[in-house]
Each structure stands twice: as structure tokens, then as C-alpha cells.
Tab-separated table of C-alpha atoms in Angstrom:
chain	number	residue	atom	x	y	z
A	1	UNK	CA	16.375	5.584	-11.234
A	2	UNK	CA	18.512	2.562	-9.762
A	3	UNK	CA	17.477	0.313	-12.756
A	4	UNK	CA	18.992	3.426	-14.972
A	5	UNK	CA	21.933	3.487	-12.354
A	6	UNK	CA	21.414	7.166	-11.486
A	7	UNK	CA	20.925	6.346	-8.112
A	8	UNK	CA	22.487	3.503	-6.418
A	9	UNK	CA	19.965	2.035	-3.923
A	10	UNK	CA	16.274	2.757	-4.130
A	11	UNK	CA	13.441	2.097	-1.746
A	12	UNK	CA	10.372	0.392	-3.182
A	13	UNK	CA	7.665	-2.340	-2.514
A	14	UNK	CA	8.150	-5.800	-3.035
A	15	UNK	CA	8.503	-8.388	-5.173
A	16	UNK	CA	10.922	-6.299	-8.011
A	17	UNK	CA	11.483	-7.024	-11.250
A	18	UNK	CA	13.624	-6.801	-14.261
A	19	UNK	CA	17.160	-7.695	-13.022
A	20	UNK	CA	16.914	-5.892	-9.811
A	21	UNK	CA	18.377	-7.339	-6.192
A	22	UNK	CA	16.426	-6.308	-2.802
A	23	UNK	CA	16.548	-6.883	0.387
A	24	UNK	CA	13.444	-7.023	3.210
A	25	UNK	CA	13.362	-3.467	4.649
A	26	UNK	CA	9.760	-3.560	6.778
A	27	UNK	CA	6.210	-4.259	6.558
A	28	UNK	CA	3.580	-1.712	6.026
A	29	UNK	CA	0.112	-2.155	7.624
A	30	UNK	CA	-2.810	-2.168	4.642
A	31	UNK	CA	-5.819	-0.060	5.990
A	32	UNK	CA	-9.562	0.241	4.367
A	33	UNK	CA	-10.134	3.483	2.994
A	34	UNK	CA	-13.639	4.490	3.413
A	35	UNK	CA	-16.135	7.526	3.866
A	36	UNK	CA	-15.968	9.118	7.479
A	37	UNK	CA	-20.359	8.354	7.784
A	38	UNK	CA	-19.932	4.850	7.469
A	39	UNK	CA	-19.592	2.947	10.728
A	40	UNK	CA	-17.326	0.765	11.938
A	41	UNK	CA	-15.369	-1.129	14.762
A	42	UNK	CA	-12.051	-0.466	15.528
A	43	UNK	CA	-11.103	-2.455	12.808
A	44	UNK	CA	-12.750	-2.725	9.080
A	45	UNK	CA	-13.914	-6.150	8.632
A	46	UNK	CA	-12.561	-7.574	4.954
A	47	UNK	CA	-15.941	-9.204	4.563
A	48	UNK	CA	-17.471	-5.401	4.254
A	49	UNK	CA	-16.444	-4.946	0.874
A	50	UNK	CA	-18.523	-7.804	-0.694
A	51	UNK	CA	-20.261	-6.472	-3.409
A	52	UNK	CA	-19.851	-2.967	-2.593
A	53	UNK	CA	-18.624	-0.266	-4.769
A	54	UNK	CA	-14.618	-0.886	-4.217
A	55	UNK	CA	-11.479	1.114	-5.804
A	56	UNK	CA	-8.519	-0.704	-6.814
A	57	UNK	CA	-5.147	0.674	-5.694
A	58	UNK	CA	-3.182	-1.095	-8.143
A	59	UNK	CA	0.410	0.329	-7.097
A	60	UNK	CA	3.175	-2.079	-6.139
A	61	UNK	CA	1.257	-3.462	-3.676
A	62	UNK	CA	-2.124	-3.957	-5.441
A	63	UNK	CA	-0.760	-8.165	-5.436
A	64	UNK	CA	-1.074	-8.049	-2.062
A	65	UNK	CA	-4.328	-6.248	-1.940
A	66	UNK	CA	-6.007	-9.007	-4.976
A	67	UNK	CA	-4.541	-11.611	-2.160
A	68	UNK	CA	-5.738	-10.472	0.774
A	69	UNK	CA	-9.649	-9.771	-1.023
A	70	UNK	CA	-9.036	-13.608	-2.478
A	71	UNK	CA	-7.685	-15.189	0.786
A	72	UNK	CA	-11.044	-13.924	2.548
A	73	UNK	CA	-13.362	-15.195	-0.424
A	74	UNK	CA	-14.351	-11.574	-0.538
A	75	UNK	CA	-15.086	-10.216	-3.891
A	76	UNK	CA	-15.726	-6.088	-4.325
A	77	UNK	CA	-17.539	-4.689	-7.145
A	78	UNK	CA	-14.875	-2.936	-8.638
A	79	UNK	CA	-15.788	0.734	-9.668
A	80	UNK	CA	-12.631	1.977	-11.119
A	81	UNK	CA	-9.269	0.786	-11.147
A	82	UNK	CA	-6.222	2.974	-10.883
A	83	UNK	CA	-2.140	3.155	-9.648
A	84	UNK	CA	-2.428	6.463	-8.746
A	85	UNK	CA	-2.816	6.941	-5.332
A	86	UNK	CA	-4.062	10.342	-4.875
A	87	UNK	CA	-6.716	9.454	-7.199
A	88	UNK	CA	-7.813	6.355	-4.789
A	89	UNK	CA	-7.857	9.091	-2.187
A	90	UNK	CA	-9.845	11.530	-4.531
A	91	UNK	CA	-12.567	8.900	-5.193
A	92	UNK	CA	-13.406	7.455	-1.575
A	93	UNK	CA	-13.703	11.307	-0.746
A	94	UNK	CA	-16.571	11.747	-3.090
A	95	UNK	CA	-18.493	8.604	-2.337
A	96	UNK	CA	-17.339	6.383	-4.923
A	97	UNK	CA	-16.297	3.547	-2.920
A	98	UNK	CA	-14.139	1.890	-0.505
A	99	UNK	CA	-10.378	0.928	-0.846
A	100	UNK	CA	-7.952	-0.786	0.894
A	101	UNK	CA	-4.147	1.147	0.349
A	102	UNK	CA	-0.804	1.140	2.610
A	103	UNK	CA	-1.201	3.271	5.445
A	104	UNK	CA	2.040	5.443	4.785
A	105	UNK	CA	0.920	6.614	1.423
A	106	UNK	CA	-3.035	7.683	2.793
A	107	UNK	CA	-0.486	9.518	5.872
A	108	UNK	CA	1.776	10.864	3.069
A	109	UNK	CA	-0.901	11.824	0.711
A	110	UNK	CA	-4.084	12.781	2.860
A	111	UNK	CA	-2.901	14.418	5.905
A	112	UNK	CA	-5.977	15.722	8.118
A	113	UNK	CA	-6.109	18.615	7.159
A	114	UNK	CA	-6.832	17.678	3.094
A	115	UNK	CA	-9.266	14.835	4.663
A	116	UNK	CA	-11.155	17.324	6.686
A	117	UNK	CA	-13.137	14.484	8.413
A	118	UNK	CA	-14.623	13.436	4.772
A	119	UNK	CA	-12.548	9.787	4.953
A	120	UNK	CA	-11.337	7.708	7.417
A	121	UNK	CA	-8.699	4.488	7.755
A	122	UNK	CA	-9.059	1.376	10.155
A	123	UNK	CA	-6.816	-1.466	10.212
A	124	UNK	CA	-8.236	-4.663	8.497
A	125	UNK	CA	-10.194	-7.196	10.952
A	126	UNK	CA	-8.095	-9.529	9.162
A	127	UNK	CA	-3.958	-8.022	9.326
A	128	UNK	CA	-2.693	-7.791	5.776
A	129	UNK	CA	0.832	-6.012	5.112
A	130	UNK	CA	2.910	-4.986	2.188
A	131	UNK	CA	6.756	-5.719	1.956
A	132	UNK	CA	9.232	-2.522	1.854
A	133	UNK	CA	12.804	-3.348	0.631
A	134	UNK	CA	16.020	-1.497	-0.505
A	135	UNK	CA	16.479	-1.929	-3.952
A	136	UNK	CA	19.964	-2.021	-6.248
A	137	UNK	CA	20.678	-3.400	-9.467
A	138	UNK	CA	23.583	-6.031	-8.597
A	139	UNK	CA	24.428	-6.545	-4.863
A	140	UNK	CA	28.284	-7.727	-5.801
A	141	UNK	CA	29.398	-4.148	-8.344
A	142	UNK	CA	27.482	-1.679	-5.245
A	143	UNK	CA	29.832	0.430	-3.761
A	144	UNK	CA	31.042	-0.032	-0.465
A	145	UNK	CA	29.030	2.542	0.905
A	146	UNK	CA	25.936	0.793	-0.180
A	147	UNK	CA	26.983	-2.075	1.612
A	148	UNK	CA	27.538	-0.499	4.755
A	149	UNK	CA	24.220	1.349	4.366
A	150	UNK	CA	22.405	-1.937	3.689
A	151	UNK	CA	24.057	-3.492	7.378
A	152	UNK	CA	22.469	-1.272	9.189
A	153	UNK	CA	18.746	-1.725	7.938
């Protein structure tokens, strides 16, 4: 919508394309995604998902995800790759793998009482995060509202 200029500022994750401006907004925590049977520490070591059954968020921040599963030599065998999130929710639920995703879309999306104790999140042994940012289509023709907005994040 701001890339049509039907909306003036956006919010989105980072990097953005195609003759879009943004600024750094906040950092969102990545989580593993996993069956509620499976046991774990308080945190999900990164070297779990070697060569097990693994699905691919591959939203905005699926970069970051590749990176962090690179960065840790770790390589998943992928079962099924797909941007929808819901769907990445969907699959861990009926035992087809494990996932790593932003917490605030598995909070937005899969609430407790859709989970009903079938999945679970931990935070990563090894902190990963993706980037949040405002997003407008040329920082000197926003409107003066925008600006003000944007002072105050």
C-alpha cells in the first residue's frame, strides 16, 4: 500500500526493496517452533534442527532465518517451504517438523487457545532477531505529519 501511495507510512520487516526509504523501528526475538512432546531447555538449541524434518518460514524475515541456520553450520532437512505463516503454524501442529518464525506473528497467529498445548516456542540457545522498520516511499515529499510521527519512534 505505501509503494502504491495509498497509505503513507507502512510497518514492515527489514531490508525493503524497490525504491522504498525505512527507518529501524525494533527487533523481534526469532523463536523455534516445535511440537509440545519434544523436550527441551529453556531455550531451543540451533544445533537441534540438524537433519531433522524443518519448515521454512520464508516471510520477510526468512534471510535472517537462512543466516542464523548458516552462521551455526546447522543444516535442516527441509520438508516444505512456505511464506505463509499460518501454514508454518499448521504444519509443526501436525508433526511435520520444526520451524524457527518471529515470535509476534506465532503470538498473533496461534494464541493458546488455537495451540491447545499441541506446539510450543523457546527462544534460540543462540539469540537471533529480525529488524522492524517504518516504511515510506521518499522521506523528503512525506507529509509533515509523517515526519513528526517518525520522531517519536
Amino acid at each position: 500500500l505505501v509503494r502504491l501511495s495509498q497509505i503513507d507510512i507502512g510497518f514492515m520487516r527489514l531490508p525493503v526493496g524497490g525504491g522504498m526509504e525505512s527507518e529501524f523501528v525494533l527487533q523481534e526475538r526469532l523463536v523455534a517452533l516445535y511440537k509440545s512432546d519434544i523436550k527441551t531447555d529453556e531455550t531451543f538449541r540451533v544445533a537441534r534442527f540438524q537433519d531433522e524434518p524443518f519448515i521454512l518460514y520464508e516471510g520477510n524475515s526468512s534471510g535472517d532465518i537462512s543466516a542464523l541456520l548458516k552462521r551455526c553450520n546447522v543444516t535442516p532437512r527441509i520438508s516444505v517451504r512456505t511464506a505463509d505463516a499460518s501454514a508454518v503454524i499448521s504444519l509443526v501442529k501436525s508433526g511435520a517438523g520444526m520451524a524457527i518464525i518471529p515470535e509476534g506473528i506465532f503470538k498473533e497467529l496461534a494464541g493458546e487457545k488455537t495451540t491447545r498445548g499441541k506446539i510450543k516456542t523457546a527462544p534460540l540457545d543462540i539469540p537471533a532477531y529480525t529488524d522492524i522498520g517504518a516504511v515510506y516511499k521518499d522521506k523528503k515529499e512525506i507529509s509533515v505529519a509523517v515526519k513528526t510521527f517518525l520522531k517519536f519512534l
